[in-house]
Amino acid sequence: LAVLVAALVSGSYFTVRKARRQGLTVWNASSKRLLWAMAVPLATGGVFCVALLYYNLIWLVAPATLIFYGLALLNGSKYTLRDVESLGYCEIGLGLLSLFWSDDDLGARELAEHLVIGRDVATRAALALDNVRLFQQQRMLAEELQRNLLTPPPEPDHAQVVVRYVPASQAAQVGGDWYDAFLQADGATVIVIGDVVGHDTAAAGAMGQVRGLLRGIAYTTGDGPAEVLRRLDAAMEGLLVRTTATAVVLRIEQTPDERERGLTRLRWSNAGHPPPMIVHADGAVQALTTLDADLLLGFDPTTARIESETMVDRGATVLLYTDGLIERRGQGLDEGLALLRDTLLTLADYTLDDLCDEVLSRLLPDAPEDDVALVAVRLHLQDGPRPAEAGPRVLPPGIPDEPDAG
């Protein structure tokens, strides 16, 4: 014990001597707390070891000495950490900055100036690192919220549905894009794509409300796309969902006669959203446009909604997407649509999963400024079993094995 105390005292003495040569204040409140924190365990250990010697328990002296010496070091480290925290330099440990000087004869004034600069550098670096941490935290929160709101699609008879969502590269840009795919009670497949105005977690929350209202209205009423959007607009006003959004609702239908002829009917209504694309079975690409664009959701619930329809051959692919896929800084809507059309012309023979992946890979930059939602439907031929590449059927309860639609 005497040897350990002597080593501690001698080491402290030479440290204090060198610090005083450089003009540093050694005896301050922090050093007093540190000394007291280490002295108490050492003094207690000394008394305990004397008691052991008195009772002739010499074999316990060495272990006791090591234990109390370790407690002294641990207690001193704890108080030193508390001193650092009490200064308010940081709430979360982000790293350690070490400063080295080659000149041992550095004066007190120069050393103090260097320490001030070092502390300022450490503070600025800690602020930058903390901003990065908060950036990642916000991005992960918004992205997780968004993904939890986007449910897996059903897989109706001979119709394969594939969805993709790509978050923006910036945390503040994660938010309002959504997709949906579900079956109405009569078996018709409904595909939805939409974009709530705004790019933050508030937009993601508003998106969840709008998406939930739309699918509830479409399922319970069984209405067509235009009526669904009209009711959604009215519900948003009545329930005080104070946001605006674009959306496309597309319904895939098929009568027994159309099934025999290998045809499928598409009915859709567009509330200010980029037009869906069709890749026909022969490889031709067509945009589902209308003469007049409908108003966005959230402005006027009394506005009339236009519903359009077209017939397509089985083997066609329908692609719905949000504006982040085709619009960005320096690239307008028309240029983006032309680029998407040209890209789809080269992907007609791809599987649906590969087609979606290739579209995202070719059209999106390395760091997209906006999030992107995409949903694609391939209408496989119905003259044989469901193709293996489409995967198993996934239907909600109550839908017949061979529905009249979808």
Short mmCIF file of N, CA, C and O in Angstrom, two decimals, residues 147-232:
data_model
loop_
_atom_site.label_atom_id
_atom_site.label_comp_id
_atom_site.label_asym_id
_atom_site.label_seq_id
_atom_site.Cartn_x
_atom_site.Cartn_y
_atom_site.Cartn_z
N ARG A 147 -42.76 4.08 -45.00
CA ARG A 147 -42.81 2.68 -45.38
C ARG A 147 -43.89 1.93 -44.61
O ARG A 147 -44.51 1.00 -45.14
N ASN A 148 -44.11 2.29 -43.36
CA ASN A 148 -45.15 1.63 -42.58
C ASN A 148 -46.54 1.94 -43.11
O ASN A 148 -47.49 1.18 -42.89
N LEU A 149 -46.68 3.09 -43.78
CA LEU A 149 -47.98 3.46 -44.33
C LEU A 149 -48.25 2.81 -45.70
O LEU A 149 -49.38 2.81 -46.17
N LEU A 150 -47.21 2.28 -46.33
CA LEU A 150 -47.35 1.70 -47.66
C LEU A 150 -47.40 0.18 -47.53
O LEU A 150 -46.38 -0.47 -47.35
N THR A 151 -48.61 -0.35 -47.61
CA THR A 151 -48.83 -1.78 -47.37
C THR A 151 -48.52 -2.60 -48.62
O THR A 151 -48.57 -2.09 -49.75
N PRO A 152 -48.21 -3.89 -48.45
CA PRO A 152 -47.95 -4.74 -49.62
C PRO A 152 -49.21 -4.87 -50.48
O PRO A 152 -50.33 -4.87 -49.97
N PRO A 153 -49.04 -4.98 -51.80
CA PRO A 153 -50.20 -5.06 -52.69
C PRO A 153 -50.77 -6.47 -52.75
O PRO A 153 -50.09 -7.45 -52.45
N PRO A 154 -52.03 -6.60 -53.17
CA PRO A 154 -52.59 -7.93 -53.44
C PRO A 154 -52.07 -8.46 -54.77
O PRO A 154 -51.45 -7.72 -55.55
N GLU A 155 -52.30 -9.72 -55.02
CA GLU A 155 -51.91 -10.33 -56.30
C GLU A 155 -53.14 -11.04 -56.86
O GLU A 155 -53.37 -12.22 -56.63
N PRO A 156 -53.99 -10.30 -57.62
CA PRO A 156 -55.22 -10.91 -58.14
C PRO A 156 -54.94 -11.85 -59.31
O PRO A 156 -53.80 -12.03 -59.74
N ASP A 157 -56.02 -12.44 -59.82
CA ASP A 157 -55.94 -13.46 -60.85
C ASP A 157 -55.22 -12.95 -62.09
O ASP A 157 -55.65 -12.01 -62.75
N HIS A 158 -54.08 -13.58 -62.42
CA HIS A 158 -53.31 -13.29 -63.62
C HIS A 158 -52.90 -11.82 -63.75
O HIS A 158 -52.62 -11.33 -64.84
N ALA A 159 -52.89 -11.09 -62.65
CA ALA A 159 -52.41 -9.71 -62.64
C ALA A 159 -51.31 -9.60 -61.60
O ALA A 159 -51.53 -9.86 -60.42
N GLN A 160 -50.12 -9.24 -62.04
CA GLN A 160 -48.97 -9.11 -61.14
C GLN A 160 -48.78 -7.65 -60.78
O GLN A 160 -48.73 -6.77 -61.66
N VAL A 161 -48.66 -7.35 -59.49
CA VAL A 161 -48.50 -5.98 -59.01
C VAL A 161 -47.13 -5.86 -58.33
O VAL A 161 -46.81 -6.63 -57.44
N VAL A 162 -46.35 -4.88 -58.75
CA VAL A 162 -45.03 -4.61 -58.18
C VAL A 162 -44.97 -3.15 -57.76
O VAL A 162 -45.41 -2.26 -58.50
N VAL A 163 -44.45 -2.90 -56.57
CA VAL A 163 -44.36 -1.53 -56.04
C VAL A 163 -42.91 -1.23 -55.68
O VAL A 163 -42.14 -2.11 -55.34
N ARG A 164 -42.58 0.06 -55.74
CA ARG A 164 -41.26 0.54 -55.35
C ARG A 164 -41.42 1.89 -54.67
O ARG A 164 -42.28 2.68 -55.03
N TYR A 165 -40.55 2.12 -53.68
CA TYR A 165 -40.48 3.45 -53.06
C TYR A 165 -39.02 3.80 -52.83
O TYR A 165 -38.29 3.02 -52.23
N VAL A 166 -38.60 4.97 -53.31
CA VAL A 166 -37.22 5.43 -53.15
C VAL A 166 -37.26 6.76 -52.41
O VAL A 166 -37.81 7.74 -52.93
N PRO A 167 -36.70 6.85 -51.21
CA PRO A 167 -36.70 8.12 -50.48
C PRO A 167 -35.74 9.12 -51.10
O PRO A 167 -34.79 8.75 -51.81
N ALA A 168 -35.96 10.39 -50.82
CA ALA A 168 -35.05 11.43 -51.29
C ALA A 168 -33.74 11.34 -50.52
O ALA A 168 -33.65 10.73 -49.46
N SER A 169 -32.70 11.96 -51.09
CA SER A 169 -31.39 11.91 -50.45
C SER A 169 -31.29 12.86 -49.28
O SER A 169 -30.38 12.76 -48.47
N GLN A 170 -32.23 13.81 -49.16
CA GLN A 170 -32.23 14.77 -48.06
C GLN A 170 -33.35 14.44 -47.10
O GLN A 170 -34.47 14.12 -47.52
N ALA A 171 -33.08 14.57 -45.79
CA ALA A 171 -34.08 14.19 -44.78
C ALA A 171 -35.33 15.02 -44.91
O ALA A 171 -36.44 14.54 -44.75
N ALA A 172 -35.17 16.33 -45.20
CA ALA A 172 -36.33 17.21 -45.25
C ALA A 172 -37.19 16.93 -46.48
O ALA A 172 -38.30 17.44 -46.58
N GLN A 173 -36.68 16.15 -47.45
CA GLN A 173 -37.43 15.88 -48.67
C GLN A 173 -38.21 14.57 -48.63
O GLN A 173 -38.78 14.16 -49.62
N VAL A 174 -38.18 13.87 -47.50
CA VAL A 174 -38.94 12.64 -47.38
C VAL A 174 -40.37 12.99 -47.00
O VAL A 174 -40.58 13.77 -46.08
N GLY A 175 -41.36 12.43 -47.67
CA GLY A 175 -42.70 12.82 -47.24
C GLY A 175 -43.88 12.32 -48.00
O GLY A 175 -44.37 11.24 -47.70
N GLY A 176 -44.36 13.04 -49.03
CA GLY A 176 -45.75 12.91 -49.43
C GLY A 176 -46.13 11.91 -50.48
O GLY A 176 -47.31 11.76 -50.77
N ASP A 177 -45.20 11.21 -51.10
CA ASP A 177 -45.56 10.28 -52.18
C ASP A 177 -46.14 8.99 -51.61
O ASP A 177 -45.67 8.49 -50.59
N TRP A 178 -47.14 8.45 -52.30
CA TRP A 178 -47.68 7.17 -51.86
C TRP A 178 -48.24 6.39 -53.05
O TRP A 178 -48.51 6.94 -54.11
N TYR A 179 -48.37 5.09 -52.83
CA TYR A 179 -49.03 4.21 -53.79
C TYR A 179 -50.00 3.34 -53.02
O TYR A 179 -49.95 3.22 -51.81
N ASP A 180 -50.90 2.71 -53.74
CA ASP A 180 -51.83 1.76 -53.11
C ASP A 180 -52.35 0.82 -54.19
O ASP A 180 -52.40 1.17 -55.38
N ALA A 181 -52.71 -0.37 -53.76
CA ALA A 181 -53.30 -1.37 -54.64
C ALA A 181 -54.19 -2.25 -53.78
O ALA A 181 -53.74 -2.78 -52.76
N PHE A 182 -55.45 -2.39 -54.18
CA PHE A 182 -56.39 -3.21 -53.40
C PHE A 182 -57.53 -3.66 -54.31
O PHE A 182 -57.65 -3.20 -55.47
N LEU A 183 -58.33 -4.58 -53.81
CA LEU A 183 -59.48 -5.09 -54.55
C LEU A 183 -60.77 -4.54 -53.95
O LEU A 183 -60.91 -4.50 -52.73
N GLN A 184 -61.68 -4.13 -54.82
CA GLN A 184 -63.01 -3.77 -54.36
C GLN A 184 -63.82 -5.05 -54.15
O GLN A 184 -63.42 -6.15 -54.54
N ALA A 185 -64.99 -4.90 -53.53
CA ALA A 185 -65.78 -6.07 -53.17
C ALA A 185 -66.20 -6.90 -54.37
O ALA A 185 -66.39 -8.12 -54.26
N ASP A 186 -66.35 -6.29 -55.55
CA ASP A 186 -66.75 -7.04 -56.75
C ASP A 186 -65.58 -7.71 -57.44
O ASP A 186 -65.75 -8.35 -58.48
N GLY A 187 -64.38 -7.57 -56.90
CA GLY A 187 -63.21 -8.22 -57.47
C GLY A 187 -62.39 -7.34 -58.38
O GLY A 187 -61.32 -7.75 -58.83
N ALA A 188 -62.82 -6.09 -58.65
CA ALA A 188 -62.05 -5.20 -59.50
C ALA A 188 -60.79 -4.74 -58.76
O ALA A 188 -60.81 -4.48 -57.56
N THR A 189 -59.70 -4.66 -59.50
CA THR A 189 -58.43 -4.21 -58.93
C THR A 189 -58.31 -2.70 -59.07
O THR A 189 -58.53 -2.14 -60.16
N VAL A 190 -57.98 -2.03 -57.98
CA VAL A 190 -57.83 -0.57 -57.97
C VAL A 190 -56.36 -0.25 -57.68
O VAL A 190 -55.80 -0.74 -56.70
N ILE A 191 -55.78 0.56 -58.53
CA ILE A 191 -54.41 1.01 -58.38
C ILE A 191 -54.43 2.52 -58.16
O ILE A 191 -55.11 3.25 -58.89
N VAL A 192 -53.66 2.99 -57.19
CA VAL A 192 -53.64 4.42 -56.84
C VAL A 192 -52.20 4.88 -56.73
O VAL A 192 -51.33 4.17 -56.23
N ILE A 193 -51.96 6.07 -57.24
CA ILE A 193 -50.68 6.75 -57.02
C ILE A 193 -51.01 8.19 -56.64
O ILE A 193 -51.98 8.77 -57.14
N GLY A 194 -50.23 8.76 -55.71
CA GLY A 194 -50.55 10.12 -55.29
C GLY A 194 -49.36 10.82 -54.67
O GLY A 194 -48.33 10.21 -54.36
N ASP A 195 -49.50 12.12 -54.50
CA ASP A 195 -48.42 12.94 -53.95
C ASP A 195 -49.05 14.10 -53.18
O ASP A 195 -49.71 14.96 -53.77
N VAL A 196 -48.85 14.10 -51.86
CA VAL A 196 -49.31 15.21 -51.03
C VAL A 196 -48.30 16.34 -51.12
O VAL A 196 -47.09 16.12 -51.09
N VAL A 197 -48.78 17.57 -51.21
CA VAL A 197 -47.90 18.72 -51.31
C VAL A 197 -47.10 18.86 -50.02
O VAL A 197 -47.64 18.79 -48.92
N GLY A 198 -45.79 19.06 -50.15
CA GLY A 198 -44.91 19.17 -49.00
C GLY A 198 -43.91 18.05 -48.95
O GLY A 198 -44.14 16.97 -49.51
N HIS A 199 -42.79 18.30 -48.29
CA HIS A 199 -41.72 17.30 -48.22
C HIS A 199 -41.14 17.28 -46.81
O HIS A 199 -40.04 17.76 -46.57
N ASP A 200 -41.90 16.73 -45.90
CA ASP A 200 -41.43 16.61 -44.52
C ASP A 200 -42.29 15.58 -43.82
O ASP A 200 -43.16 14.94 -44.44
N THR A 201 -42.08 15.39 -42.52
CA THR A 201 -42.86 14.40 -41.79
C THR A 201 -44.33 14.80 -41.70
O THR A 201 -45.19 13.93 -41.60
N ALA A 202 -44.62 16.10 -41.72
CA ALA A 202 -46.02 16.54 -41.72
C ALA A 202 -46.71 16.09 -43.00
O ALA A 202 -47.88 15.67 -42.98
N ALA A 203 -46.00 16.18 -44.13
CA ALA A 203 -46.57 15.70 -45.39
C ALA A 203 -46.79 14.20 -45.35
O ALA A 203 -47.78 13.69 -45.89
N ALA A 204 -45.88 13.46 -44.71
CA ALA A 204 -46.06 12.02 -44.59
C ALA A 204 -47.30 11.69 -43.76
O ALA A 204 -48.05 10.76 -44.07
N GLY A 205 -47.54 12.47 -42.69
CA GLY A 205 -48.74 12.25 -41.88
C GLY A 205 -50.01 12.57 -42.66
O GLY A 205 -51.00 11.82 -42.59
N ALA A 206 -50.01 13.68 -43.41
CA ALA A 206 -51.17 14.02 -44.24
C ALA A 206 -51.40 12.98 -45.31
O ALA A 206 -52.54 12.62 -45.63
N MET A 207 -50.32 12.46 -45.87
CA MET A 207 -50.44 11.39 -46.87
C MET A 207 -51.17 10.19 -46.29
O MET A 207 -52.02 9.58 -46.95
N GLY A 208 -50.83 9.83 -45.05
CA GLY A 208 -51.49 8.69 -44.42
C GLY A 208 -52.99 8.91 -44.29
O GLY A 208 -53.78 7.97 -44.49
N GLN A 209 -53.40 10.13 -43.95
CA GLN A 209 -54.84 10.42 -43.83
C GLN A 209 -55.53 10.32 -45.19
O GLN A 209 -56.59 9.69 -45.31
N VAL A 210 -54.93 10.95 -46.21
CA VAL A 210 -55.55 10.95 -47.54
C VAL A 210 -55.62 9.53 -48.09
O VAL A 210 -56.64 9.11 -48.65
N ARG A 211 -54.55 8.77 -47.94
CA ARG A 211 -54.53 7.41 -48.45
C ARG A 211 -55.58 6.54 -47.76
O ARG A 211 -56.28 5.76 -48.41
N GLY A 212 -55.69 6.67 -46.44
CA GLY A 212 -56.68 5.89 -45.71
C GLY A 212 -58.11 6.23 -46.11
O GLY A 212 -58.96 5.34 -46.25
N LEU A 213 -58.38 7.53 -46.29
CA LEU A 213 -59.71 7.94 -46.72
C LEU A 213 -60.04 7.38 -48.10
O LEU A 213 -61.15 6.87 -48.33
N LEU A 214 -59.09 7.45 -49.01
CA LEU A 214 -59.36 7.02 -50.39
C LEU A 214 -59.66 5.53 -50.44
O LEU A 214 -60.64 5.12 -51.07
N ARG A 215 -58.84 4.70 -49.80
CA ARG A 215 -59.07 3.26 -49.89
C ARG A 215 -60.35 2.86 -49.17
O ARG A 215 -61.04 1.93 -49.59
N GLY A 216 -60.68 3.56 -48.08
CA GLY A 216 -61.94 3.27 -47.39
C GLY A 216 -63.15 3.60 -48.24
O GLY A 216 -64.12 2.83 -48.31
N ILE A 217 -63.11 4.76 -48.89
CA ILE A 217 -64.22 5.17 -49.77
C ILE A 217 -64.35 4.21 -50.94
O ILE A 217 -65.45 3.76 -51.29
N ALA A 218 -63.22 3.88 -51.58
CA ALA A 218 -63.26 3.03 -52.76
C ALA A 218 -63.78 1.64 -52.43
O ALA A 218 -64.55 1.04 -53.21
N TYR A 219 -63.39 1.10 -51.28
CA TYR A 219 -63.80 -0.26 -50.94
C TYR A 219 -65.26 -0.33 -50.52
O TYR A 219 -66.02 -1.20 -50.96
N THR A 220 -65.69 0.60 -49.68
CA THR A 220 -67.05 0.51 -49.13
C THR A 220 -68.11 0.92 -50.14
O THR A 220 -69.23 0.41 -50.10
N THR A 221 -67.78 1.83 -51.03
CA THR A 221 -68.79 2.27 -52.00
C THR A 221 -68.77 1.45 -53.28
O THR A 221 -69.80 1.31 -53.94
N GLY A 222 -67.59 0.93 -53.68
CA GLY A 222 -67.48 0.23 -54.95
C GLY A 222 -67.58 1.14 -56.14
O GLY A 222 -67.76 0.67 -57.27
N ASP A 223 -67.45 2.47 -55.91
CA ASP A 223 -67.60 3.43 -57.01
C ASP A 223 -66.41 3.40 -57.96
O ASP A 223 -65.35 2.85 -57.64
N GLY A 224 -66.62 4.05 -59.11
CA GLY A 224 -65.55 4.19 -60.09
C GLY A 224 -64.56 5.27 -59.69
O GLY A 224 -64.76 6.00 -58.71
N PRO A 225 -63.48 5.41 -60.45
CA PRO A 225 -62.40 6.34 -60.08
C PRO A 225 -62.85 7.78 -59.90
O PRO A 225 -62.46 8.44 -58.92
N ALA A 226 -63.66 8.32 -60.80
CA ALA A 226 -64.04 9.73 -60.70
C ALA A 226 -64.87 9.98 -59.45
O ALA A 226 -64.66 10.97 -58.73
N GLU A 227 -65.83 9.11 -59.15
CA GLU A 227 -66.66 9.28 -57.98
C GLU A 227 -65.85 9.11 -56.69
O GLU A 227 -66.10 9.80 -55.69
N VAL A 228 -64.88 8.22 -56.71
CA VAL A 228 -64.02 8.04 -55.54
C VAL A 228 -63.25 9.32 -55.25
O VAL A 228 -63.16 9.77 -54.09
N LEU A 229 -62.70 9.95 -56.29
CA LEU A 229 -61.97 11.20 -56.08
C LEU A 229 -62.90 12.32 -55.63
O LEU A 229 -62.51 13.16 -54.80
N ARG A 230 -64.12 12.36 -56.15
CA ARG A 230 -65.05 13.40 -55.73
C ARG A 230 -65.40 13.24 -54.25
O ARG A 230 -65.41 14.21 -53.48
N ARG A 231 -65.68 12.01 -53.83
CA ARG A 231 -65.99 11.76 -52.42
C ARG A 231 -64.78 12.04 -51.52
O ARG A 231 -64.91 12.53 -50.40
N LEU A 232 -63.59 11.72 -52.01
CA LEU A 232 -62.39 12.00 -51.24
C LEU A 232 -62.21 13.49 -51.03
O LEU A 232 -61.87 13.94 -49.92
#
